[in-house]
């Protein structure tokens, strides 16, 4: 397979990130233009430019503008944030557990976060509590994700040692349990059955600029905090004792990383529900393309993850258009065979 | 000022430990620790590196109490070459050696041109420059051991700890490694503390040595004071003869087999 291997420099990171950001942007534009009502590419770009406050004449109709700016843009931006967040969280869990199969969905953490979000949605009345709702839901999801992280971490070890098989199975079971709880709560909230399904398989259709703002700012802050640990993850990958010799406070690094990655997962899924396998597929492809160095793996997974989920959501909208699939269905169709392939390859 | 100073160190581990070990290593000194398996040699190295904390006694590096130093502060002056390190991820040799620069990197963790220069220098010295772009998962044990030496040198330490650095090396690499380390000690004032199994290799290159037995210091001092037939017999329980190396004039240890004829398969030290 193609691999660009030489010591990673800032210029490498910038050029790879830049290229992948362009891919993500192109995916975004495609996703804005395509749908049950197609909008011409020129009109789409024109509306985007105008959306930035730059006067720009053209042929776009007012209804095009509503479709792009009100309906599709928040959804595309949210897909980018969720994809990037789940991918970065996946990289961190894989580095911590030294296991390429660890990711937020398999570990049950996405389900914990979603449960937190659903509980908060049920508890906070819809009317008159806009800000409370906007911030309270992600906060509850954050707590839910941390609780699952702790549970999986404690149950996944035996005599103080993390066992990879045990950890993954524990995650899957905790996830199944939390999914059942989500089901119960959504049903008790007297929502229709369809919305239960959307929470369990991922749902980006309720995106608003408000949720994009909250998720996006947390995403950028947490991703930066994770990125500055990248060279320590490299060392940790060569062994815990080696990391101590090279000056890494391994216990502190692990605590910070679990906290950041679980928190990021929780906040991301609070707006989207459980979307599986993104954190598995994206880092795996990036590792194959760019090597195991986390200084490149983290930013490349961030941008590639954004592009990946934008395109997955586009597929989810297009396949049975005008009907929509939950985006998690698409990621599961891609991710589950991937999981099996990696498992088989590892022997 | 002593580079390494251990005063009355004791350490309790489940089965064995250390009791009342004191030693001092100066900058530029090549210090070796010898003794049977399980006598606590590696434990001393890990105490000096601060990975293990002593139960009693005090430990300081260049006059600073070790327990007050952060891991990063320790890693800026102490480097450790482990006994063996299995490689799980396919980082290249160069990438692994560059990790030695980690304690000196800035916030974003990118190496500078100077860091890469130091890594190249370390790879030359440890004789791994030729395999710089190979993944560490695909090289021999001996090569990997030299990679870990290079990584330690890339840290630019003032104190270098080595745990049986010769275990997987052929004699040519054993000698060249020892000579490189001696030269670094002499030229840059590097304090070297090495756990060595081969008594003759230790004798040829050490300034001073510590003989450990069941967690106690049996003898510490100049090589000729430590490598005596009586002390070796007392700790390793093998009869030896000690004479003088014909050119270096350091003590030369020769195993004497207790049962005259039963030569095969014996020899060497045992644990």
Coordinates of C-alpha atoms in Angstrom, one line a residue:
Chain A
X1 CA 0.0 0.0 0.0
X2 CA 0.9 3.6 -0.6
X3 CA 2.8 5.1 2.3
X4 CA 4.5 8.4 2.8
X5 CA 7.1 7.6 5.4
X6 CA 9.7 10.0 6.5
X7 CA 9.9 11.7 9.9
X8 CA 6.7 13.8 10.2
X9 CA 7.4 17.6 10.0
X10 CA 5.0 20.5 10.4
X11 CA 5.0 21.0 6.7
X12 CA 3.9 17.4 6.1
X13 CA 1.1 17.8 8.6
X14 CA 0.0 21.1 7.0
X15 CA 0.1 19.7 3.4
X16 CA -1.7 16.5 4.3
X17 CA -4.3 18.3 6.4
X18 CA -4.8 20.9 3.7
X19 CA -5.4 18.3 1.0
X20 CA -7.8 16.4 3.2
X21 CA -9.6 19.7 4.2
X22 CA -10.1 20.3 0.5
X23 CA -11.5 16.8 0.1
X24 CA -13.9 17.5 3.0
X25 CA -14.9 20.9 1.5
X26 CA -15.6 19.3 -1.9
X27 CA -17.6 16.6 -0.2
X28 CA -19.5 19.3 1.6
X29 CA -20.4 21.2 -1.6
X30 CA -21.5 18.0 -3.3
X31 CA -23.6 17.2 -0.3
X32 CA -25.2 20.6 -0.4
X33 CA -26.0 20.4 -4.1
X34 CA -27.4 16.9 -4.1
X35 CA -30.6 15.6 -2.6
X36 CA -34.2 15.1 -3.3
X37 CA -34.2 18.6 -4.8
X38 CA -30.9 19.1 -6.6
X39 CA -29.4 22.5 -6.7
X40 CA -27.0 23.5 -9.4
X41 CA -23.3 23.6 -8.4
X42 CA -22.9 27.2 -9.5
X43 CA -26.0 28.2 -7.5
X44 CA -24.7 26.3 -4.5
X45 CA -21.3 28.1 -4.5
X46 CA -23.0 31.4 -5.2
X47 CA -25.2 31.0 -2.1
X48 CA -22.3 30.0 0.0
X49 CA -20.3 33.1 -1.0
X50 CA -23.3 35.2 -0.3
X51 CA -23.8 33.4 3.0
X52 CA -20.4 34.7 4.0
X53 CA -21.8 38.3 3.6
X54 CA -20.0 38.9 0.3
X55 CA -22.4 40.5 -2.3
X56 CA -22.4 38.2 -5.3
X57 CA -25.0 38.3 -8.1
X58 CA -26.2 35.2 -9.9
X59 CA -29.0 32.9 -10.8
X60 CA -29.8 31.2 -7.5
X61 CA -33.5 31.3 -6.5
X62 CA -34.8 32.2 -3.0
X63 CA -36.0 28.6 -2.6
X64 CA -32.5 27.3 -3.5
X65 CA -31.1 29.6 -0.8
X66 CA -33.5 28.2 1.8
X67 CA -32.6 24.6 0.9
X68 CA -28.9 25.3 1.1
X69 CA -28.6 27.6 4.1
X70 CA -31.5 26.5 6.2
X71 CA -31.8 22.8 5.5
X72 CA -28.6 21.4 4.2
X73 CA -25.7 23.5 5.5
X74 CA -26.2 22.9 9.2
X75 CA -26.6 19.2 8.6
X76 CA -23.4 19.1 6.5
X77 CA -21.5 21.1 9.1
X78 CA -22.8 18.8 11.9
X79 CA -21.8 15.7 9.9
X80 CA -18.3 17.2 9.5
X81 CA -18.0 17.8 13.3
X82 CA -19.4 14.4 14.3
X83 CA -17.2 12.6 11.7
X84 CA -14.0 14.4 12.8
X85 CA -14.8 14.0 16.5
X86 CA -15.5 10.3 16.4
X87 CA -12.4 9.7 14.3
X88 CA -10.1 11.6 16.7
X89 CA -11.7 9.9 19.7
X90 CA -11.1 6.5 17.9
X91 CA -7.4 7.3 17.4
X92 CA -7.0 8.2 21.1
X93 CA -8.8 5.0 22.3
X94 CA -6.6 2.9 19.9
X95 CA -3.4 4.5 21.3
X96 CA -4.5 4.1 24.9
X97 CA -5.5 0.4 24.6
X98 CA -2.9 -0.3 21.9
X99 CA -5.7 -2.0 20.0
X100 CA -6.7 -0.9 16.5
X101 CA -10.3 -2.2 17.1
X102 CA -11.1 0.2 20.0
X103 CA -13.4 3.0 19.0
X104 CA -16.3 5.0 20.6
X105 CA -19.1 2.8 19.3
X106 CA -17.5 -0.6 20.0
X107 CA -16.5 0.5 23.5
X108 CA -20.1 1.5 24.2
X109 CA -19.2 5.1 24.8
X110 CA -21.3 6.5 22.0
X111 CA -24.3 4.8 23.6
X112 CA -23.5 6.2 27.0
X113 CA -23.3 9.7 25.5
X114 CA -26.5 9.3 23.6
X115 CA -28.4 8.0 26.6
X116 CA -27.2 11.1 28.5
X117 CA -28.5 13.3 25.7
X118 CA -31.9 11.5 25.5
X119 CA -32.4 11.8 29.3
X120 CA -31.7 15.5 29.2
X121 CA -34.0 16.0 26.2
X122 CA -36.7 14.3 28.3
X123 CA -36.0 16.2 31.4
X124 CA -35.6 19.7 30.0
X125 CA -39.0 21.1 28.7
X126 CA -38.8 22.3 25.1
X127 CA -40.4 25.7 25.5
X128 CA -38.5 28.7 26.8
X129 CA -35.3 26.9 27.7
X130 CA -33.3 27.3 24.5
X131 CA -29.9 27.9 26.0
X132 CA -30.4 25.4 28.8
X133 CA -31.3 22.8 26.3
X134 CA -28.5 23.7 23.9
X135 CA -25.8 23.4 26.6
X136 CA -27.6 20.9 29.0
X137 CA -28.0 18.2 26.4
X138 CA -24.3 18.0 25.5
X139 CA -23.3 18.3 29.2
X140 CA -25.5 15.3 30.1
X141 CA -24.1 13.4 27.1
X142 CA -20.6 14.2 28.3
X143 CA -21.5 12.7 31.7
X144 CA -23.1 9.6 30.1
X145 CA -20.0 9.0 28.0
X146 CA -17.6 9.3 31.0
X147 CA -19.7 6.9 33.1
X148 CA -19.6 4.3 30.3
X149 CA -15.8 4.9 29.9
X150 CA -15.2 4.2 33.6
X151 CA -17.5 1.2 33.6
X152 CA -15.8 -0.4 30.5
X153 CA -12.4 0.5 31.9
X154 CA -13.1 -1.2 35.2
X155 CA -14.9 -4.2 33.9
X156 CA -12.5 -4.7 31.0
X157 CA -9.5 -5.4 33.2
X158 CA -8.5 -8.4 35.1
X159 CA -6.0 -8.2 38.0
X160 CA -5.2 -4.6 37.0
X161 CA -4.4 -5.4 33.4
X162 CA -6.5 -4.4 30.4
X163 CA -7.2 -7.5 28.3
X164 CA -8.1 -6.4 24.7
X165 CA -10.7 -9.1 24.1
X166 CA -12.4 -8.6 27.4
X167 CA -12.4 -4.9 26.9
X168 CA -14.1 -5.0 23.5
X169 CA -16.7 -7.5 24.7
X170 CA -17.4 -5.5 27.7
X171 CA -17.8 -2.4 25.5
X172 CA -20.2 -4.2 23.2
X173 CA -22.3 -5.4 26.1
X174 CA -22.4 -2.1 27.9
X175 CA -23.4 -0.5 24.6
X176 CA -26.2 -3.0 24.1
X177 CA -27.4 -2.3 27.7
X178 CA -27.4 1.4 27.2
X179 CA -29.1 1.1 23.8
X180 CA -31.9 -0.7 25.5
X181 CA -32.2 2.1 28.0
X182 CA -32.3 4.7 25.2
X183 CA -35.1 2.7 23.7
X184 CA -37.1 2.7 27.0
X185 CA -36.6 6.4 27.5
X186 CA -37.5 7.5 24.0
X187 CA -40.6 5.3 24.1
X188 CA -41.6 6.7 27.5
X189 CA -41.2 10.2 26.1
X190 CA -44.0 9.1 23.7
X191 CA -42.0 9.8 20.7
X192 CA -42.8 7.8 17.6
X193 CA -40.9 4.6 17.0
X194 CA -39.1 6.2 14.1
X195 CA -37.2 8.6 16.3
X196 CA -36.0 5.8 18.6
X197 CA -34.5 4.2 15.6
X198 CA -32.9 7.5 14.6
X199 CA -31.2 7.9 18.0
X200 CA -29.9 4.3 17.9
X201 CA -28.6 4.5 14.3
X202 CA -27.6 8.1 14.1
X203 CA -29.5 11.1 13.0
X204 CA -28.2 14.3 11.6
X205 CA -31.5 15.7 10.3
X206 CA -32.1 17.8 13.4
X207 CA -29.0 19.8 13.0
X208 CA -29.2 23.5 13.9
X209 CA -26.6 26.3 13.7
X210 CA -26.8 26.3 17.5
X211 CA -25.8 22.7 17.9
X212 CA -23.1 23.0 15.3
X213 CA -21.7 26.0 17.2
X214 CA -21.6 24.0 20.5
X215 CA -20.3 20.8 19.0
X216 CA -17.8 22.5 16.7
X217 CA -16.2 24.7 19.4
X218 CA -15.8 21.7 21.8
X219 CA -14.4 19.7 18.9
X220 CA -11.8 22.2 18.0
X221 CA -10.7 22.8 21.5
X222 CA -10.5 19.1 22.5
X223 CA -8.8 18.1 19.2
X224 CA -6.1 20.6 19.8
X225 CA -5.6 19.4 23.4
X226 CA -5.3 15.8 22.0
X227 CA -3.0 16.9 19.1
X228 CA -0.4 18.4 21.5
X229 CA -0.1 14.9 23.1
X230 CA 0.6 13.3 19.8
X231 CA 4.3 12.7 20.2
X232 CA 3.6 11.1 23.6
X233 CA 1.1 8.7 22.0
X234 CA 3.9 7.6 19.7
X235 CA 6.1 6.8 22.6
X236 CA 3.4 5.1 24.5
X237 CA 2.8 2.9 21.5
X238 CA 6.3 1.5 21.9
X239 CA 5.5 0.4 25.5
X240 CA 4.5 1.9 28.8
X241 CA 7.9 1.5 30.5
X242 CA 9.7 3.0 27.5
X243 CA 7.4 6.0 27.8
X244 CA 8.3 6.4 31.4
X245 CA 12.0 6.3 30.5
X246 CA 11.4 9.0 28.0
X247 CA 9.8 11.4 30.4
X248 CA 6.1 10.7 29.8
X249 CA 3.9 10.7 32.9
X250 CA 1.9 7.7 31.5
X251 CA -0.8 7.6 34.2
X252 CA -1.5 11.3 33.8
X253 CA -1.5 11.1 30.0
X254 CA -4.0 8.2 30.2
X255 CA -6.3 9.9 32.5
X256 CA -6.3 13.1 30.4
X257 CA -6.8 11.1 27.2
X258 CA -9.7 9.0 28.5
X259 CA -11.4 12.1 29.8
X260 CA -10.9 14.1 26.6
X261 CA -11.8 11.3 24.2
X262 CA -14.9 10.2 26.1
X263 CA -16.0 13.8 26.6
X264 CA -15.6 14.5 22.9
X265 CA -17.6 11.4 22.0
X266 CA -20.4 12.3 24.4
X267 CA -20.7 15.9 23.1
X268 CA -20.5 14.8 19.5
X269 CA -23.2 12.1 19.8
X270 CA -25.5 14.4 21.8
X271 CA -26.5 16.0 18.5
X272 CA -26.4 12.9 16.3
X273 CA -27.2 9.7 18.3
X274 CA -25.1 6.6 18.0
X275 CA -23.1 6.4 14.8
X276 CA -20.8 3.4 14.7
X277 CA -17.5 2.4 13.1
X278 CA -16.4 5.9 12.0
X279 CA -13.6 5.9 14.6
X280 CA -12.5 2.5 13.4
X281 CA -12.6 2.9 9.6
X282 CA -11.1 6.4 9.3
X283 CA -8.0 6.0 11.6
X284 CA -7.3 2.6 9.9
X285 CA -7.3 4.1 6.4
X286 CA -5.2 7.1 7.6
X287 CA -2.7 4.8 9.3
X288 CA -2.3 2.8 6.1
X289 CA -1.9 5.9 4.0
X290 CA 0.3 8.1 6.3
X291 CA 1.9 5.7 8.8
X292 CA 1.5 5.3 12.6
X293 CA 2.9 8.7 13.7
X294 CA 0.1 10.4 15.7
X295 CA 1.3 13.9 14.8
X296 CA 0.0 13.1 11.3
X297 CA -2.6 10.5 12.3
X298 CA -4.7 12.9 14.5
X299 CA -5.0 15.8 12.0
X300 CA -5.5 13.5 9.0
X301 CA -8.2 11.5 10.8
X302 CA -9.9 14.8 11.8
X303 CA -10.3 16.0 8.2
X304 CA -10.8 12.6 6.6
X305 CA -13.4 11.8 9.3
X306 CA -15.2 15.0 8.4
X307 CA -15.3 14.1 4.7
X308 CA -16.2 10.5 5.5
X309 CA -19.3 11.3 7.5
X310 CA -20.4 14.0 5.1
X311 CA -20.4 11.5 2.2
X312 CA -22.0 8.7 4.4
X313 CA -24.8 11.1 5.2
X314 CA -25.1 12.1 1.6
X315 CA -25.5 8.4 0.7
X316 CA -28.0 8.0 3.5
X317 CA -30.1 10.7 1.9
X318 CA -29.7 9.6 -1.7
X319 CA -30.1 5.8 -1.7
X320 CA -33.8 5.7 -1.2
X321 CA -34.5 9.3 -1.9
X322 CA -36.9 11.0 -1.0
X323 CA -36.8 8.6 2.0
X324 CA -33.8 8.8 4.3
X325 CA -31.8 6.2 6.1
X326 CA -30.2 6.8 9.4
X327 CA -26.5 7.6 8.7
X328 CA -25.4 4.9 11.1
X329 CA -26.9 2.3 8.8
X330 CA -24.4 3.5 6.1
X331 CA -21.4 3.5 8.4
X332 CA -22.3 0.1 9.7
X333 CA -22.5 -1.3 6.2
X334 CA -19.0 0.0 5.6
X335 CA -17.6 -0.5 9.1
X336 CA -18.7 -4.0 10.2
X337 CA -16.9 -5.8 7.3
X338 CA -13.9 -3.6 8.0
X339 CA -13.9 -4.7 11.7
X340 CA -14.0 -8.4 10.6
X341 CA -11.2 -7.8 8.1
X342 CA -8.9 -6.2 10.6
X343 CA -9.7 -8.9 13.1
X344 CA -8.9 -11.6 10.6
X345 CA -5.7 -9.8 9.4
X346 CA -4.4 -9.7 13.0
X347 CA -4.7 -13.4 13.2
Chain B
X1 CA 29.3 16.8 42.4
X2 CA 28.2 13.2 42.1
X3 CA 26.1 12.5 39.0
X4 CA 24.4 9.7 40.9
X5 CA 24.3 9.4 44.6
X6 CA 22.5 6.6 46.5
X7 CA 22.6 6.7 50.3
X8 CA 21.4 3.7 52.3
X9 CA 18.8 2.7 49.7
X10 CA 16.4 -0.1 50.5
X11 CA 13.7 -1.4 48.4
X12 CA 11.2 -4.1 49.1
X13 CA 9.8 -6.2 46.3
X14 CA 7.7 -9.3 46.8
X15 CA 10.4 -12.0 46.8
X16 CA 13.7 -10.0 46.9
X17 CA 14.7 -6.4 47.4
X18 CA 17.7 -4.2 48.1
X19 CA 19.0 -3.4 51.6
X20 CA 21.3 -0.6 52.5
X21 CA 22.9 0.0 49.1
X22 CA 25.0 3.1 48.8
X23 CA 26.9 4.2 45.7
X24 CA 28.2 7.2 44.0
X25 CA 29.0 7.7 40.3
X26 CA 30.9 10.8 39.1
X27 CA 30.5 12.5 35.7
X28 CA 32.7 10.8 33.1
X29 CA 32.8 7.5 35.1
X30 CA 32.0 4.1 33.6
X31 CA 30.4 2.2 36.4
X32 CA 29.2 -1.4 36.2
X33 CA 26.9 -3.5 38.3
X34 CA 27.6 -7.2 38.4
X35 CA 26.0 -10.1 40.3
X36 CA 24.0 -13.2 39.9
X37 CA 20.4 -13.2 38.4
X38 CA 17.9 -11.8 40.8
X39 CA 20.4 -10.0 42.9
X40 CA 18.7 -6.6 42.3
X41 CA 20.9 -5.1 39.5
X42 CA 18.0 -4.0 37.3
X43 CA 16.2 -2.7 40.3
X44 CA 19.0 -0.3 41.0
X45 CA 18.8 1.1 37.5
X46 CA 15.1 1.6 37.8
X47 CA 15.6 3.4 41.1
X48 CA 18.1 5.7 39.6
X49 CA 15.7 6.4 36.7
X50 CA 12.9 7.1 39.2
X51 CA 10.6 4.4 37.8
X52 CA 10.7 2.7 41.1
X53 CA 10.6 4.6 44.4
X54 CA 12.9 3.4 47.3
X55 CA 11.3 2.4 50.6
X56 CA 14.2 4.0 52.5
X57 CA 17.3 6.0 52.0
X58 CA 17.9 9.0 49.6
X59 CA 18.7 9.3 46.0
X60 CA 19.9 12.3 44.2
X61 CA 21.1 13.3 40.7
X62 CA 23.6 16.1 40.4
X63 CA 22.6 17.1 43.9
X64 CA 18.9 17.3 43.3
X65 CA 16.6 14.9 45.2
X66 CA 15.1 12.6 42.6
X67 CA 11.7 12.4 44.2
X68 CA 11.2 16.2 43.6
X69 CA 11.8 15.8 39.9
X70 CA 9.1 15.4 37.2
X71 CA 9.4 12.5 34.7
X72 CA 10.3 15.0 32.0
X73 CA 13.1 16.6 34.1
X74 CA 14.5 13.1 34.8
X75 CA 14.3 12.2 31.2
X76 CA 16.3 15.3 30.2
X77 CA 19.3 14.0 32.2
X78 CA 18.8 10.3 32.5
X79 CA 18.5 7.8 29.6
X80 CA 17.7 4.2 29.9
X81 CA 18.5 1.3 27.6
X82 CA 16.2 -1.5 28.4
X83 CA 17.1 -5.2 28.4
X84 CA 14.7 -6.0 25.6
X85 CA 11.9 -4.1 24.0
X86 CA 9.5 -5.9 21.8
X87 CA 8.3 -3.6 19.0
X88 CA 4.6 -3.7 18.4
X89 CA 4.1 -0.8 16.0
X90 CA 6.0 -0.5 12.7
X91 CA 7.8 2.8 13.4
X92 CA 11.0 3.1 11.5
X93 CA 14.4 3.1 13.2
X94 CA 14.7 6.8 12.6
X95 CA 11.3 7.5 14.1
X96 CA 12.1 5.5 17.2
X97 CA 15.5 7.2 17.7
X98 CA 13.8 10.6 17.2
X99 CA 11.5 9.7 20.1
X100 CA 14.6 10.1 22.2
X101 CA 14.3 13.9 21.6
X102 CA 10.8 13.8 23.2
X103 CA 11.8 15.2 26.6
X104 CA 13.3 18.2 24.9
X105 CA 10.5 19.1 22.5
X106 CA 8.2 22.1 22.6
X107 CA 4.4 22.2 23.0
X108 CA 3.5 20.8 19.6
X109 CA 6.1 18.0 19.8
X110 CA 7.8 18.5 16.5
X111 CA 11.5 17.9 16.1
X112 CA 13.7 20.7 14.8
X113 CA 16.7 20.4 12.4
X114 CA 18.9 20.1 15.4
X115 CA 16.9 17.3 16.9
X116 CA 17.3 15.4 13.6
X117 CA 21.0 16.1 13.6
X118 CA 21.3 14.7 17.1
X119 CA 19.3 11.6 16.0
X120 CA 21.6 11.1 13.0
X121 CA 24.7 11.4 15.3
X122 CA 23.2 8.9 17.7
X123 CA 22.4 6.4 14.9
X124 CA 26.0 6.7 13.6
X125 CA 27.4 6.1 17.0
X126 CA 25.2 3.1 17.7
X127 CA 25.8 1.7 14.2
X128 CA 22.2 1.7 13.0
X129 CA 22.4 4.5 10.4
X130 CA 22.4 2.0 7.6
X131 CA 19.0 0.6 8.7
X132 CA 17.4 4.0 9.5
X133 CA 14.4 3.6 7.3
X134 CA 13.6 0.0 8.2
X135 CA 10.6 -0.7 10.5
X136 CA 11.7 -1.8 14.0
X137 CA 9.3 -4.8 13.7
X138 CA 11.5 -6.2 10.9
X139 CA 15.0 -6.1 12.3
X140 CA 17.0 -8.5 14.4
X141 CA 17.2 -8.5 18.2
X142 CA 20.7 -7.2 18.1
X143 CA 19.9 -4.4 15.8
X144 CA 16.9 -3.4 17.9
X145 CA 19.1 -3.3 21.0
X146 CA 21.4 -0.9 19.2
X147 CA 18.4 1.2 18.1
X148 CA 17.5 1.6 21.8
X149 CA 21.1 2.6 22.5
X150 CA 20.7 5.2 19.8
X151 CA 17.4 6.4 21.2
X152 CA 19.0 6.8 24.6
X153 CA 22.0 8.7 23.2
X154 CA 19.6 11.0 21.3
X155 CA 18.2 12.1 24.6
X156 CA 21.7 13.7 25.2
X157 CA 21.7 12.5 28.8
X158 CA 24.2 13.3 31.5
X159 CA 23.6 9.8 33.0
X160 CA 23.2 6.7 30.8
X161 CA 21.8 3.6 32.3
X162 CA 22.1 0.3 30.4
X163 CA 20.5 -3.0 31.4
X164 CA 22.6 -5.8 29.8
X165 CA 23.2 -3.9 26.6
X166 CA 25.3 -6.8 25.2
X167 CA 22.7 -9.5 25.6
X168 CA 21.9 -9.8 21.8
X169 CA 25.2 -8.4 20.4
X170 CA 28.0 -10.2 18.7
X171 CA 31.5 -9.6 20.1
X172 CA 32.4 -7.0 17.5
X173 CA 29.4 -4.9 18.4
X174 CA 29.9 -5.5 22.2
X175 CA 33.4 -4.0 21.9
X176 CA 32.5 -1.1 19.7
X177 CA 29.6 -0.2 21.9
X178 CA 31.8 -0.2 25.0
X179 CA 34.4 1.8 23.3
X180 CA 31.9 4.4 22.1
X181 CA 30.4 4.7 25.6
X182 CA 33.9 5.1 27.2
X183 CA 34.7 7.8 24.7
X184 CA 31.5 9.7 25.4
X185 CA 32.3 9.4 29.1
X186 CA 35.7 10.8 28.7
X187 CA 34.9 13.5 26.2
X188 CA 31.5 14.7 27.4
X189 CA 31.5 13.7 31.1
X190 CA 28.7 11.2 30.6
X191 CA 28.2 9.0 33.7
X192 CA 27.6 5.5 32.5
X193 CA 25.9 2.9 34.8
X194 CA 25.6 -0.5 33.2
X195 CA 24.4 -3.9 34.3
X196 CA 26.8 -6.4 32.7
X197 CA 26.8 -10.1 32.8
X198 CA 30.2 -10.7 31.2
X199 CA 32.7 -10.2 34.0
X200 CA 35.6 -9.8 31.6
X201 CA 33.9 -7.2 29.5
X202 CA 33.0 -5.3 32.7
X203 CA 36.6 -5.6 33.8
X204 CA 38.0 -4.2 30.6
X205 CA 35.8 -1.1 30.4
X206 CA 34.8 -0.2 34.0
X207 CA 36.3 2.5 36.2
X208 CA 34.6 1.1 39.2
X209 CA 32.0 -1.7 39.9
X210 CA 29.5 -2.9 42.4
X211 CA 29.1 -6.6 43.1
X212 CA 25.6 -7.4 44.3
X213 CA 24.4 -10.5 46.0
X214 CA 20.8 -11.0 47.2
X215 CA 20.1 -7.3 47.3
X216 CA 23.3 -6.4 49.3
X217 CA 26.5 -4.8 48.1
X218 CA 29.2 -7.4 48.5
X219 CA 31.9 -5.2 47.3
X220 CA 32.2 -1.8 45.6
X221 CA 35.3 -0.1 44.3
X222 CA 38.0 -0.5 41.7
X223 CA 37.8 -3.4 39.4
X224 CA 40.8 -5.2 40.9
X225 CA 39.3 -4.9 44.4
X226 CA 36.0 -6.4 43.3
X227 CA 37.0 -9.1 40.9
X228 CA 38.9 -11.4 43.3
X229 CA 38.5 -15.2 43.3
X230 CA 37.2 -15.2 46.8
X231 CA 34.4 -12.6 46.2
X232 CA 33.4 -14.1 42.9
X233 CA 33.3 -17.6 44.4
X234 CA 31.3 -16.3 47.3
X235 CA 28.6 -14.7 45.2
X236 CA 28.4 -16.8 42.0
X237 CA 29.4 -20.1 43.7
X238 CA 31.8 -21.0 40.9
X239 CA 35.5 -21.4 41.3
X240 CA 37.5 -19.0 39.2
X241 CA 41.0 -18.0 38.6
X242 CA 41.9 -14.3 38.2
X243 CA 45.0 -13.1 36.5
X244 CA 46.0 -10.1 34.5
X245 CA 44.8 -9.2 31.0
X246 CA 48.0 -9.4 28.8
X247 CA 47.7 -6.0 27.3
X248 CA 45.1 -4.0 29.3
X249 CA 46.4 -5.3 32.7
X250 CA 42.8 -5.4 34.0
X251 CA 41.8 -8.5 36.0
X252 CA 40.9 -11.4 33.8
X253 CA 38.5 -14.0 35.1
X254 CA 38.8 -17.6 34.0
X255 CA 36.2 -20.2 34.9
X256 CA 37.7 -23.3 36.5
X257 CA 35.4 -26.3 36.2
X258 CA 35.1 -28.0 39.5
X259 CA 34.8 -31.5 38.0
X260 CA 37.9 -31.7 35.8
X261 CA 36.5 -33.5 32.8
X262 CA 32.8 -32.5 32.6
X263 CA 33.5 -29.6 30.3
X264 CA 30.6 -29.7 27.9
X265 CA 27.6 -27.5 28.5
X266 CA 29.0 -26.0 31.6
X267 CA 31.0 -22.9 31.8
X268 CA 29.7 -19.4 31.9
X269 CA 28.1 -17.9 35.0
X270 CA 24.9 -19.3 36.4
X271 CA 22.1 -17.6 38.3

